[in-house]
C-alpha positions as a Python dict, from the first residue, in 0.01 Angstrom:
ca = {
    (1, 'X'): (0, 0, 0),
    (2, 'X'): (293, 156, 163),
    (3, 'X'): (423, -140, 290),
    (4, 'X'): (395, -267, -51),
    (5, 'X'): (587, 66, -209),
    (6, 'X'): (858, 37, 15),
    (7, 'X'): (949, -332, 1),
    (8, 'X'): (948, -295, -422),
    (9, 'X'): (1201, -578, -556),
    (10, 'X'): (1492, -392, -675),
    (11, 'X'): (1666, -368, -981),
    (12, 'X'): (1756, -710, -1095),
    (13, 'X'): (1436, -877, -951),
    (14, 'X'): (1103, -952, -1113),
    (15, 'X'): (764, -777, -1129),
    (16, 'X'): (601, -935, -1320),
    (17, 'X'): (471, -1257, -1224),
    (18, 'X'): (396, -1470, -1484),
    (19, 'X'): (658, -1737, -1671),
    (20, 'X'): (630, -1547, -1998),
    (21, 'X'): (801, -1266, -2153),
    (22, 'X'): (512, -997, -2135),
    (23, 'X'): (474, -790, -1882),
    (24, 'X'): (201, -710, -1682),
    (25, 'X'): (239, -314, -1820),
    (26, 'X'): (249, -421, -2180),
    (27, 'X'): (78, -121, -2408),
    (28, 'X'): (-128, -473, -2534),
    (29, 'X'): (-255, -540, -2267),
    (30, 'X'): (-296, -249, -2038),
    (31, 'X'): (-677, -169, -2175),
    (32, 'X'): (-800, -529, -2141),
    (33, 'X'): (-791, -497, -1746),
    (34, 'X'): (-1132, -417, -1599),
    (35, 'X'): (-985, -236, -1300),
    (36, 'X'): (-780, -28, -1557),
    (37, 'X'): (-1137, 143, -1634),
    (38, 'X'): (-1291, 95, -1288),
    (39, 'X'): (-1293, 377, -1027),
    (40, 'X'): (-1114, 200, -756),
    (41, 'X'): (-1130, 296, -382),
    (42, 'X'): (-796, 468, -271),
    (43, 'X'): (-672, 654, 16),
    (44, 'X'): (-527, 947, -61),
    (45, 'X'): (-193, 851, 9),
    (46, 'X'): (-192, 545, -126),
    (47, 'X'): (-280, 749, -447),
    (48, 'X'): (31, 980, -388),
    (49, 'X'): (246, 639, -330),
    (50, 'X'): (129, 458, -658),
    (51, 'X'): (481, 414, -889),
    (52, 'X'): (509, 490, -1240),
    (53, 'X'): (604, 179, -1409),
    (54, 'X'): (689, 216, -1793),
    (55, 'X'): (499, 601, -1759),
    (56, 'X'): (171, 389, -1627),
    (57, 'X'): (39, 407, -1254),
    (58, 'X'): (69, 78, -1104),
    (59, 'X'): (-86, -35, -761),
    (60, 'X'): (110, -276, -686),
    (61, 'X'): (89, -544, -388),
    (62, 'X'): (281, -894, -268),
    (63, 'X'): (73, -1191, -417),
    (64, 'X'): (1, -1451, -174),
    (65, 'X'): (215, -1736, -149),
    (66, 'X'): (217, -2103, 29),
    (67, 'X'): (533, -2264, 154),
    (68, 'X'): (539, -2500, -137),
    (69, 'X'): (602, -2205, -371),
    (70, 'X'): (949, -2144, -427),
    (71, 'X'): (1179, -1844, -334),
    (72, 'X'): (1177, -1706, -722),
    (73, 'X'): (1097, -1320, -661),
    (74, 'X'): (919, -1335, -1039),
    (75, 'X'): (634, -1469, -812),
    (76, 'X'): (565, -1196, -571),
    (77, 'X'): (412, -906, -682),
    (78, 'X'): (69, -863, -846),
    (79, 'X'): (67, -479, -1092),
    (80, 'X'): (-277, -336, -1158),
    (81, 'X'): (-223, -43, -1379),
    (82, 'X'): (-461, 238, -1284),
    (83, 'X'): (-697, 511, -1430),
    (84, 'X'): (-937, 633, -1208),
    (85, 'X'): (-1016, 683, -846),
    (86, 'X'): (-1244, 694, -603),
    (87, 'X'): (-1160, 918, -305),
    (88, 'X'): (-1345, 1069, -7),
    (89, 'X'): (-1242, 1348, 199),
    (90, 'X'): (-1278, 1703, 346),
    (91, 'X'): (-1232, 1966, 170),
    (92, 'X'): (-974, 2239, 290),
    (93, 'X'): (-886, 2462, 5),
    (94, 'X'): (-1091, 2610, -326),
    (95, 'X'): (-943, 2786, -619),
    (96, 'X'): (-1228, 2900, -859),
    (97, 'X'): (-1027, 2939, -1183),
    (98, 'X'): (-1172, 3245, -1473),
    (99, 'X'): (-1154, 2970, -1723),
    (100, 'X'): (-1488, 2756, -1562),
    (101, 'X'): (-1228, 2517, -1384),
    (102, 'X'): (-1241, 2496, -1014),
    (103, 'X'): (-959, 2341, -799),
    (104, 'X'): (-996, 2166, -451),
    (105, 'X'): (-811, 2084, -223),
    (106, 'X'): (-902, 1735, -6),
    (107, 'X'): (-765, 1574, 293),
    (108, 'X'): (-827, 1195, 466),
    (109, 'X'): (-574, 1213, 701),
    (110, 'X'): (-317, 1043, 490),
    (111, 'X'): (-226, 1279, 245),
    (112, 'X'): (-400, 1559, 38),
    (113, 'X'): (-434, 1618, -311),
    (114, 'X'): (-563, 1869, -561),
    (115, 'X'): (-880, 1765, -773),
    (116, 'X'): (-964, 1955, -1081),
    (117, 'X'): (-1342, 1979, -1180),
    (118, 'X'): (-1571, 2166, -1433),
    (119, 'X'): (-1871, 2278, -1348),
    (120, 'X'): (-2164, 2228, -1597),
    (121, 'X'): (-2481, 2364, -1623),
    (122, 'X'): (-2805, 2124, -1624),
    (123, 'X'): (-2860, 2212, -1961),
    (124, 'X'): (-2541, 2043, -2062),
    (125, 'X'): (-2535, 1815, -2299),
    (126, 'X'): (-2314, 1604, -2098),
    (127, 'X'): (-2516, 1695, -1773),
    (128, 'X'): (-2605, 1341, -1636),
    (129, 'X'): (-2859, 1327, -1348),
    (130, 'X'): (-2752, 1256, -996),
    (131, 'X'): (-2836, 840, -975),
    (132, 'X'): (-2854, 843, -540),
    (133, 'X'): (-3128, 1053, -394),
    (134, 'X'): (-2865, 1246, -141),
    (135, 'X'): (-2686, 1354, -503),
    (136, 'X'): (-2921, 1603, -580),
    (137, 'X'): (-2993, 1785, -359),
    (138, 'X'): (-2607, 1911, -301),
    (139, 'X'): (-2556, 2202, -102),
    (140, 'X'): (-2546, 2519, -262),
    (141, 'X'): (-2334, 2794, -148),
    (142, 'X'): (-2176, 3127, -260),
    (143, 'X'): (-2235, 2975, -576),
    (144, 'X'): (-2096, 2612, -533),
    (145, 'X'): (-2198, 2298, -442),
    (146, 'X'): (-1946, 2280, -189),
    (147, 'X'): (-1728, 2445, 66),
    (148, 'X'): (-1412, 2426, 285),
    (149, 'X'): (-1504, 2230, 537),
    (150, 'X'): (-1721, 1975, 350),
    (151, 'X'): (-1688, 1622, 296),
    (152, 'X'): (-1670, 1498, -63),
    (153, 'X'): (-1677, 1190, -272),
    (154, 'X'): (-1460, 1251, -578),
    (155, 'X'): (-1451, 1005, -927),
    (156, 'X'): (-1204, 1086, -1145),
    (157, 'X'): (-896, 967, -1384),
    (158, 'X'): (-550, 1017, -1246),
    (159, 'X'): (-370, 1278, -1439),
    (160, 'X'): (52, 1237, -1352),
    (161, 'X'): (203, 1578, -1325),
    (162, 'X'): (601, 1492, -1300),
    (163, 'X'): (768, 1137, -1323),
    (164, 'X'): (937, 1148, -966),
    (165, 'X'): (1242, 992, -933),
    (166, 'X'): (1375, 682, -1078),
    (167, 'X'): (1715, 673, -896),
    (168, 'X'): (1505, 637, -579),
    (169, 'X'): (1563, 369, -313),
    (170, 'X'): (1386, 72, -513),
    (171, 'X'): (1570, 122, -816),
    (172, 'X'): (1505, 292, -1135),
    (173, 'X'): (1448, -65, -1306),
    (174, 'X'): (1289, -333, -1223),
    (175, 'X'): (1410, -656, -1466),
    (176, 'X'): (1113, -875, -1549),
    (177, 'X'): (1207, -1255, -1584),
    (178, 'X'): (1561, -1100, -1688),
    (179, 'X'): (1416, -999, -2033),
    (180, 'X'): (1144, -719, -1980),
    (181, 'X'): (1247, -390, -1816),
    (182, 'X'): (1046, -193, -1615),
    (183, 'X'): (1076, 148, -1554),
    (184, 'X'): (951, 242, -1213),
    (185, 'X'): (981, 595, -1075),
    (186, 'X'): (821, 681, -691),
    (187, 'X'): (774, 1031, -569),
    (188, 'X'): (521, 1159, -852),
    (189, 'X'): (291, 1494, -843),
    (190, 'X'): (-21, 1361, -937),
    (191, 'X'): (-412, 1539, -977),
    (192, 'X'): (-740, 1378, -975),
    (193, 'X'): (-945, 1524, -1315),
    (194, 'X'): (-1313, 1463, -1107),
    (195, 'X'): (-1586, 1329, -1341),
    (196, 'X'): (-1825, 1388, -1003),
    (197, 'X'): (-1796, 1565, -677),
    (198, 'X'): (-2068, 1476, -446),
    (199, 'X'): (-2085, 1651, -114),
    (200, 'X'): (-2198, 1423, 173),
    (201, 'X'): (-2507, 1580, 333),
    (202, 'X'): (-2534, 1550, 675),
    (203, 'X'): (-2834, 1715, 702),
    (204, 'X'): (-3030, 1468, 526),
    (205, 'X'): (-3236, 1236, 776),
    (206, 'X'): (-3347, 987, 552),
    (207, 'X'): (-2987, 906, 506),
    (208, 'X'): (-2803, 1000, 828),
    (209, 'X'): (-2719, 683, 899),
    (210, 'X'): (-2541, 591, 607),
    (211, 'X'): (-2382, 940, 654),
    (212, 'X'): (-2243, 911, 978),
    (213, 'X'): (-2077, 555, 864),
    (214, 'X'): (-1989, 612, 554),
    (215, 'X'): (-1650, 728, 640),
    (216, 'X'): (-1569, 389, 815),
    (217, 'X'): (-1743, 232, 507),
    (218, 'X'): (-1502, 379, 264),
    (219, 'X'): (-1175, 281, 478),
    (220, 'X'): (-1284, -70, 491),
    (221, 'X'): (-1330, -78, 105),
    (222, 'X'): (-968, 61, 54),
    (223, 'X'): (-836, -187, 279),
    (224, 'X'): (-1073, -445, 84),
    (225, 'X'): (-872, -353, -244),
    (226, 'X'): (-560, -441, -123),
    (227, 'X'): (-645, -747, 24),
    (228, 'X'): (-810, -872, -304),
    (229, 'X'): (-546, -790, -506),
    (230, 'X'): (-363, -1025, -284),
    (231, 'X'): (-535, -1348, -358),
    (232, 'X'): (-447, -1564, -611),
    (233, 'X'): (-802, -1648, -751),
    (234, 'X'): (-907, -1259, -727),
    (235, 'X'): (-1186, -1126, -851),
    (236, 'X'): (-994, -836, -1001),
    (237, 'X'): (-804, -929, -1304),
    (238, 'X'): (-557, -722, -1496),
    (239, 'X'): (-450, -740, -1862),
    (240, 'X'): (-259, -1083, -1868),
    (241, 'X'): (-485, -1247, -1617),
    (242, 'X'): (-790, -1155, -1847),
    (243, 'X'): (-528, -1273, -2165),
    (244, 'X'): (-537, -1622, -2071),
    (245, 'X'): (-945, -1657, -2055),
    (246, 'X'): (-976, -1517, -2427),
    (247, 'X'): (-823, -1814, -2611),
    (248, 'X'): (-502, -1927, -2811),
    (249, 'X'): (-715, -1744, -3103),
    (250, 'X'): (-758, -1429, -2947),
    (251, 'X'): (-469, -1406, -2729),
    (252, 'X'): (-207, -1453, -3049),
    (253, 'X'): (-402, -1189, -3259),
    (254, 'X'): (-391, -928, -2930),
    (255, 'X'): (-21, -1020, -2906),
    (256, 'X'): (92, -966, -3267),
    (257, 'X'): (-99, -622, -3248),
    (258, 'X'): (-419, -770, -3426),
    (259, 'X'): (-294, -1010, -3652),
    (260, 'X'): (-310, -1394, -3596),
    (261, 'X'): (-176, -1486, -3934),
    (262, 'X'): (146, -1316, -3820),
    (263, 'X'): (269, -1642, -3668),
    (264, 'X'): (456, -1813, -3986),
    (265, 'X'): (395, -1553, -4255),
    (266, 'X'): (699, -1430, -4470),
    (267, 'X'): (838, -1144, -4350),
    (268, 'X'): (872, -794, -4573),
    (269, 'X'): (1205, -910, -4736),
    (270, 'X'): (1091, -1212, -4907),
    (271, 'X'): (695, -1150, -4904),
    (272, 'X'): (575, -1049, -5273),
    (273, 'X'): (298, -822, -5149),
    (274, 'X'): (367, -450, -5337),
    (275, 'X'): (647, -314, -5609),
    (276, 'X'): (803, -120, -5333),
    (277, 'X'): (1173, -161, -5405),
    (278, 'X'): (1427, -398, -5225),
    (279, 'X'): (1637, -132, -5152),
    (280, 'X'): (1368, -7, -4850),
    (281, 'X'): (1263, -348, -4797),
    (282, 'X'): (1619, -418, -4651),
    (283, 'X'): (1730, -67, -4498),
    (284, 'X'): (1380, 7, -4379),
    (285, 'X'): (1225, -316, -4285),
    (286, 'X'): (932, -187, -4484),
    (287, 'X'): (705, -243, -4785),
    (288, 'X'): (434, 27, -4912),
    (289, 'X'): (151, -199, -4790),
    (290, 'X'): (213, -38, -4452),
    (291, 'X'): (209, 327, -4554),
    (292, 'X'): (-11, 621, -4477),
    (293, 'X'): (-192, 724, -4815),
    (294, 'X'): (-116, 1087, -4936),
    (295, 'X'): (-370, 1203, -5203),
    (296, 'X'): (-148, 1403, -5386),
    (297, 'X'): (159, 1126, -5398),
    (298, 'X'): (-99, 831, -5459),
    (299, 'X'): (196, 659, -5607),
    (300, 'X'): (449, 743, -5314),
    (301, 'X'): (669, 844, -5636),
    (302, 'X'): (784, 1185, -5391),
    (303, 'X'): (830, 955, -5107),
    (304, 'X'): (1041, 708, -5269),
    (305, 'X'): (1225, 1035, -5375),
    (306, 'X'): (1290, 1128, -5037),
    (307, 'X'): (1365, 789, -4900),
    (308, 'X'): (1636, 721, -5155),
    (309, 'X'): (1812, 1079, -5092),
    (310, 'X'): (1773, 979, -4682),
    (311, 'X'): (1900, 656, -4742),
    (312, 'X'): (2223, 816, -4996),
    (313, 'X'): (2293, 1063, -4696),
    (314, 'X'): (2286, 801, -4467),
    (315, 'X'): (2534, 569, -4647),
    (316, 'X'): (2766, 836, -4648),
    (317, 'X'): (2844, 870, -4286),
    (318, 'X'): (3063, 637, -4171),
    (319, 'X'): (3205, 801, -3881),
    (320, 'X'): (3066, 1035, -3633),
    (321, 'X'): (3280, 1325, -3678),
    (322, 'X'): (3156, 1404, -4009),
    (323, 'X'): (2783, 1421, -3865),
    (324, 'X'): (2675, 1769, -3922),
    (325, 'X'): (2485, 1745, -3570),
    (326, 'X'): (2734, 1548, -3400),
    (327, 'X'): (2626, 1660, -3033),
    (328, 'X'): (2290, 1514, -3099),
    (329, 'X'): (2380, 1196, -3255),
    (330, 'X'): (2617, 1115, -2994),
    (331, 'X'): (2308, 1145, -2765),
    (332, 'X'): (2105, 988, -3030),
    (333, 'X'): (2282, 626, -2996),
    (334, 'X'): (2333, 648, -2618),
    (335, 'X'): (1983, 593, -2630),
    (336, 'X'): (1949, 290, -2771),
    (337, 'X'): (2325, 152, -2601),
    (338, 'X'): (2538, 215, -2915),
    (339, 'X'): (2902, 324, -2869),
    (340, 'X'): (2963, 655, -3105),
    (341, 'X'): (3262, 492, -3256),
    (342, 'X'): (3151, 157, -3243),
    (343, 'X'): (2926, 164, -3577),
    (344, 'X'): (2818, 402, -3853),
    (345, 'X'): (2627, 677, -3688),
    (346, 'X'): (2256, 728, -3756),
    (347, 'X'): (2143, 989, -3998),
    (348, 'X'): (1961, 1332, -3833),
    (349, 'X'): (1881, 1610, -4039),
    (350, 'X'): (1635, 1887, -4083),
    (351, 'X'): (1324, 1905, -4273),
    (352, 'X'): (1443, 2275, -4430),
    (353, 'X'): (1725, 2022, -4545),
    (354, 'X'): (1451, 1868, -4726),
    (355, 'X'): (1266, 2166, -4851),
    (356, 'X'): (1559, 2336, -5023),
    (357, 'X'): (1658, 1984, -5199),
    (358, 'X'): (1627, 2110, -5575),
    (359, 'X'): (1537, 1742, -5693),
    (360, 'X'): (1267, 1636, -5443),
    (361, 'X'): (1141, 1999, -5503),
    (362, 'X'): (1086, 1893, -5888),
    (363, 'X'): (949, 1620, -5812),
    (364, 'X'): (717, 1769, -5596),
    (365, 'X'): (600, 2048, -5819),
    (366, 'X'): (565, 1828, -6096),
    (367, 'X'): (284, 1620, -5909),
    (368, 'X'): (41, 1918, -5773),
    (369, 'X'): (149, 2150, -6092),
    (370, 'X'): (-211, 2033, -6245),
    (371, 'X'): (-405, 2136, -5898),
    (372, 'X'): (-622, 2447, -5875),
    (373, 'X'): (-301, 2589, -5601),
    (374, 'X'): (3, 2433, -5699),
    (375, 'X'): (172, 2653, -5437),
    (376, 'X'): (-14, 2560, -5133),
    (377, 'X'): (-10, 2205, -5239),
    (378, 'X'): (363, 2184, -5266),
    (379, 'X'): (396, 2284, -4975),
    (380, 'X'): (102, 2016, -4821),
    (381, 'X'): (279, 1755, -5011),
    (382, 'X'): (573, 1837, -4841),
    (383, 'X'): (460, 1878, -4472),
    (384, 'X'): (182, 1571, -4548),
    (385, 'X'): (463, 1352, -4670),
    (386, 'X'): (669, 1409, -4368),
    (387, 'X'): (392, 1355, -4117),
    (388, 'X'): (275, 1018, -4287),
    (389, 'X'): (639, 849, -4285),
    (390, 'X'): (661, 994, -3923),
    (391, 'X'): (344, 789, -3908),
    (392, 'X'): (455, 488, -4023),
    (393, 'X'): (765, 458, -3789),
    (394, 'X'): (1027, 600, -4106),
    (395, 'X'): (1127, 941, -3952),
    (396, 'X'): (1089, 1001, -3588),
    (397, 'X'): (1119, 1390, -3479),
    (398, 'X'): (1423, 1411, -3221),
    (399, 'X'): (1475, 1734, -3170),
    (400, 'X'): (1139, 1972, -3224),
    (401, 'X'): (1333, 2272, -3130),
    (402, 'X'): (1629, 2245, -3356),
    (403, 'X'): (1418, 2107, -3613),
    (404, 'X'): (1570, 1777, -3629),
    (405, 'X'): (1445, 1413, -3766),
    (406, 'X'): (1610, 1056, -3729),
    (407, 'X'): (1564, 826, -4040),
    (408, 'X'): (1492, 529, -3830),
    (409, 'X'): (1682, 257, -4038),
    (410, 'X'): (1762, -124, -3931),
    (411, 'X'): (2085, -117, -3962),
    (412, 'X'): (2183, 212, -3773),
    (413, 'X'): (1894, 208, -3534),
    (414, 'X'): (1673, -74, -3482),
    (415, 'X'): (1915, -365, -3527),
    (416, 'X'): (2143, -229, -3291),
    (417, 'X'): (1867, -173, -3022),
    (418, 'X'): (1682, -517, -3047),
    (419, 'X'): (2003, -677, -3021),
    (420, 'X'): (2139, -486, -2710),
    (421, 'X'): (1778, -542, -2534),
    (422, 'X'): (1784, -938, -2655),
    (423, 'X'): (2136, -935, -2543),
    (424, 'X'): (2282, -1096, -2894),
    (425, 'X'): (2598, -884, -2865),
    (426, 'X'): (2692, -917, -2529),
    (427, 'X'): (3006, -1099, -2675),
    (428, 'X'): (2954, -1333, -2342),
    (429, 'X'): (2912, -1027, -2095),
    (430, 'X'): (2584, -936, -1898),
    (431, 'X'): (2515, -604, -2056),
    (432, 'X'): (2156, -433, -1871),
    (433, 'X'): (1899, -375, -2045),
    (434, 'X'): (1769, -35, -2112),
    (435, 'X'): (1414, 103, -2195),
    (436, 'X'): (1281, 216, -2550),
    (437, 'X'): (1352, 527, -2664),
    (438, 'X'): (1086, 730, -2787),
    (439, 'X'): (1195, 696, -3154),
    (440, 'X'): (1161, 330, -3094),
    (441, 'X'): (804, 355, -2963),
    (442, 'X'): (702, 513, -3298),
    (443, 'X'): (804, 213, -3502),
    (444, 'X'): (456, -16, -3541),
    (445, 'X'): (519, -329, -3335),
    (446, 'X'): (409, -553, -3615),
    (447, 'X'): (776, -420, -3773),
    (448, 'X'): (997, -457, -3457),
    (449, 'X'): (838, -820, -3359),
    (450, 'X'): (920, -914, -3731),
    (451, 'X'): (1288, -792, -3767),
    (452, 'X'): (1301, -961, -3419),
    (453, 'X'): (1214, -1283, -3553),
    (454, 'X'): (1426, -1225, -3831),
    (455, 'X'): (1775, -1098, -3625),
    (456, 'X'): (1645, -1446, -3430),
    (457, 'X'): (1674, -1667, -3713),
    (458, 'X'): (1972, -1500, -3909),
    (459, 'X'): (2182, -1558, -3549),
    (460, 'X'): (2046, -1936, -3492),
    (461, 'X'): (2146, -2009, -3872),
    (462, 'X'): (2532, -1845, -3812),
    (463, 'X'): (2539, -2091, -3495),
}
């Protein structure tokens, strides 16, 4: 696995492996690997070596190759995105926490790590019997099962403590079939949460001779893993390899985030599904079909009231100096690879900005002013209102501390990112792609995929 770490393609090169656009890492296809759920034999420095790609850990390997293959780099590397783990070693250091949680410390000779675990009582509800006979009868000592000293088998899910470094030696990016990038970052902290801590008894007669080898046993299995991976008719499938056994059926509905009749259907400006109005149709990409239901707005009259006075605000700033939070916004489109002087800025604002709006307030008290608490309803209608359009990918919170929200429009925000990342303004340049901001990732991907198709269309009609 080291070998494999340190020889990562660098930035420019492929990861990826198949001929397609999506990525081994896609969100779509992350949970669809079986390994992704599997507790899979590690060393515990191959753990600590595992990169971050797009904020997922990856074990990544070279796929095998005959000489016939060509040189293509898109070919060589197979990404498993892990979970869980399965480790074994001693244990040289135990922190009993007040709050029930106990952290160890274990060693194999390649690295250490600290495990988390909870001890429960047998009258737990989620108490689950030992299944192997040397399981039960764990030592017990100065009240634990285990000690320094002992040798453990640990399950448990991989919890990521810091994101390491991206501007490491392999590159903070690694481009996938020139169209998909990948974040990768090397150097994380990481933690194993345990689900089970077994100590290995060596005491135990019946068993000593599975004792005594089990060690060896376990190394072999880690190399195992590696070596699977490696094939090219493994047994061990991840998301896109188990993608292509599911069907044209199943595979477009899992790609269009779980609907097939996306393929050819009208998209939200011309589609005649709701009365929302045109004007959020076009600045929004949106209809009210999509929205989160508020029972106190059941006819999203306050939200179209808040919309409109977001979209007026907006389509009054045409330059960035006359943002009121200028710093941000600046920071706001170097995220998504706009120029501050390039376009009209996005619009940020507060939600106090909101609150002390005498219209929407009006509007608001006139729709809970025949509730039992007209006052605490206001003020649910207002905080309710903001969460569902957060929700549905309309406001994105940028800036928790100072308060601040983005309206995530097309034409300020989205259209300006899918175009950079499609590279249809390069104006004949190679521009690199960048990753999604996290206002992005809030926007359903139903949405994006059709104002993608729709950016795709409008450009091959101007040509």
């Amino acid at each position: 696995m080291d070998k494999a770490a340190a020889s990562v393609p660098t930035k420019g090169n492929a990861a990826g492996g198949d001929d397609d656009s999506v990525s081994d890492v896609d969100y779509r296809l992350i949970g669809l690997s079986p390994q992704y759920w599997s507790y899979t034999r590690l060393s515990i420095g191959d753990l600590n070596s595992l990169p971050l790609i797009n904020g997922v850990d990856c074990f990544i390997t070279p796929r095998h190759r005959d000489d016939s293959e060509s040189d293509n780099n898109s070919h060589q590397w197979h990404i498993f995105p892990l979970s869980r783990v399965l480790l074994r070693g001693v244990v040289t250091a135990i922190d009993r926490r007040p709050n029930g949680c106990t952290l160890i410390v274990i060693d194999d000779g390649t690295g250490a790590v600290d495990c988390r675990c909870w001890e429960e009582s047998s009258n737990s509800a989620f108490h689950l019997p030992a299944l192997l006979p040397q399981h039960r009868t764990s030592m017990n000592r100065n009240g634990l099962r285990y000690d320094i000293g002992d040798s453990v088998e640990i399950m448990g899910k991989i919890k990521t403590l810091t994101a390491g470094d991206a501007s490491s030696a392999a590159g903070s990016t690694l481009s996938e079939n020139n169209t998909t990038p990948l974040e990768v970052r090397f150097g994380c902290i990481r933690e194993v949460h345990a689900t089970s801590v077994c100590v290995i008894d060596t005491s135990q007669s019946s068993v000593t001779a599975n004792v005594w080898n089990g060690e060896a046993v376990h190394w072999l299995k880690c190399i195992n893993v590696e070596k699977e991976v490696s094939k090219e008719n493994s047994t061990m499938k991840n998301g896109k390899d188990v993608l292509s056994l599911l069907g044209d059926k199943v595979s477009s509905s899992i790609l269009h985030d779980g609907d097939s009749t996306t393929i050819g259907k009208k998209n939200v400006l011309v589609r005649q599904c709701c009365q929302t109005p045109q004007r959020f149709r076009q600045a929004l990409f949106y209809c009210h079909c999509e929205a989160t239901l508020e029972a106190l707005d059941s006819t999203f009259s306050f939200r179209d009231a808040v919309l409109n006075h977001l979209l007026d605000c907006e389509s009054q700033l045409q330059h960035i100096e006359s943002c009121v939070h200028q710093a941000a916004t600046e920071d706001c489109m170097d995220l998504y690879g706009a120029e501050a002087n390039s376009m009209p800025p996005p619009f940020l604002f507060t939600f106090q900005s909101i609150c002390s709006d005498a219209r929407l307030s009006s509007i608001a008290r006139s729709l809970v002013s025949a509730t039992k608490l007209p006052n605490a309803n206001f003020q649910r209608l207002l905080q309710k209102t903001f969460a569902a359009m957060a929700k549905d990918g309309l406001l994105s919170l940028y800036d928790p501390a100072e308060d601040l929200y983005l309206l995530v429009s097309c034409g300020r925000v989205l259209e300006p990112f899918l175009k950079r990342s499609k590279g249809m303004d390069d104006g004949g340049f190679f521009r690199p792609n960048i990753p999604e901001p996290f206002f992005i990732r809030s926007v359903p991907r139903k949405r994006l995929n059709e104002l993608a198709s729709h950016l795709t269309t409008q450009q091959s009609d101007s040509v």
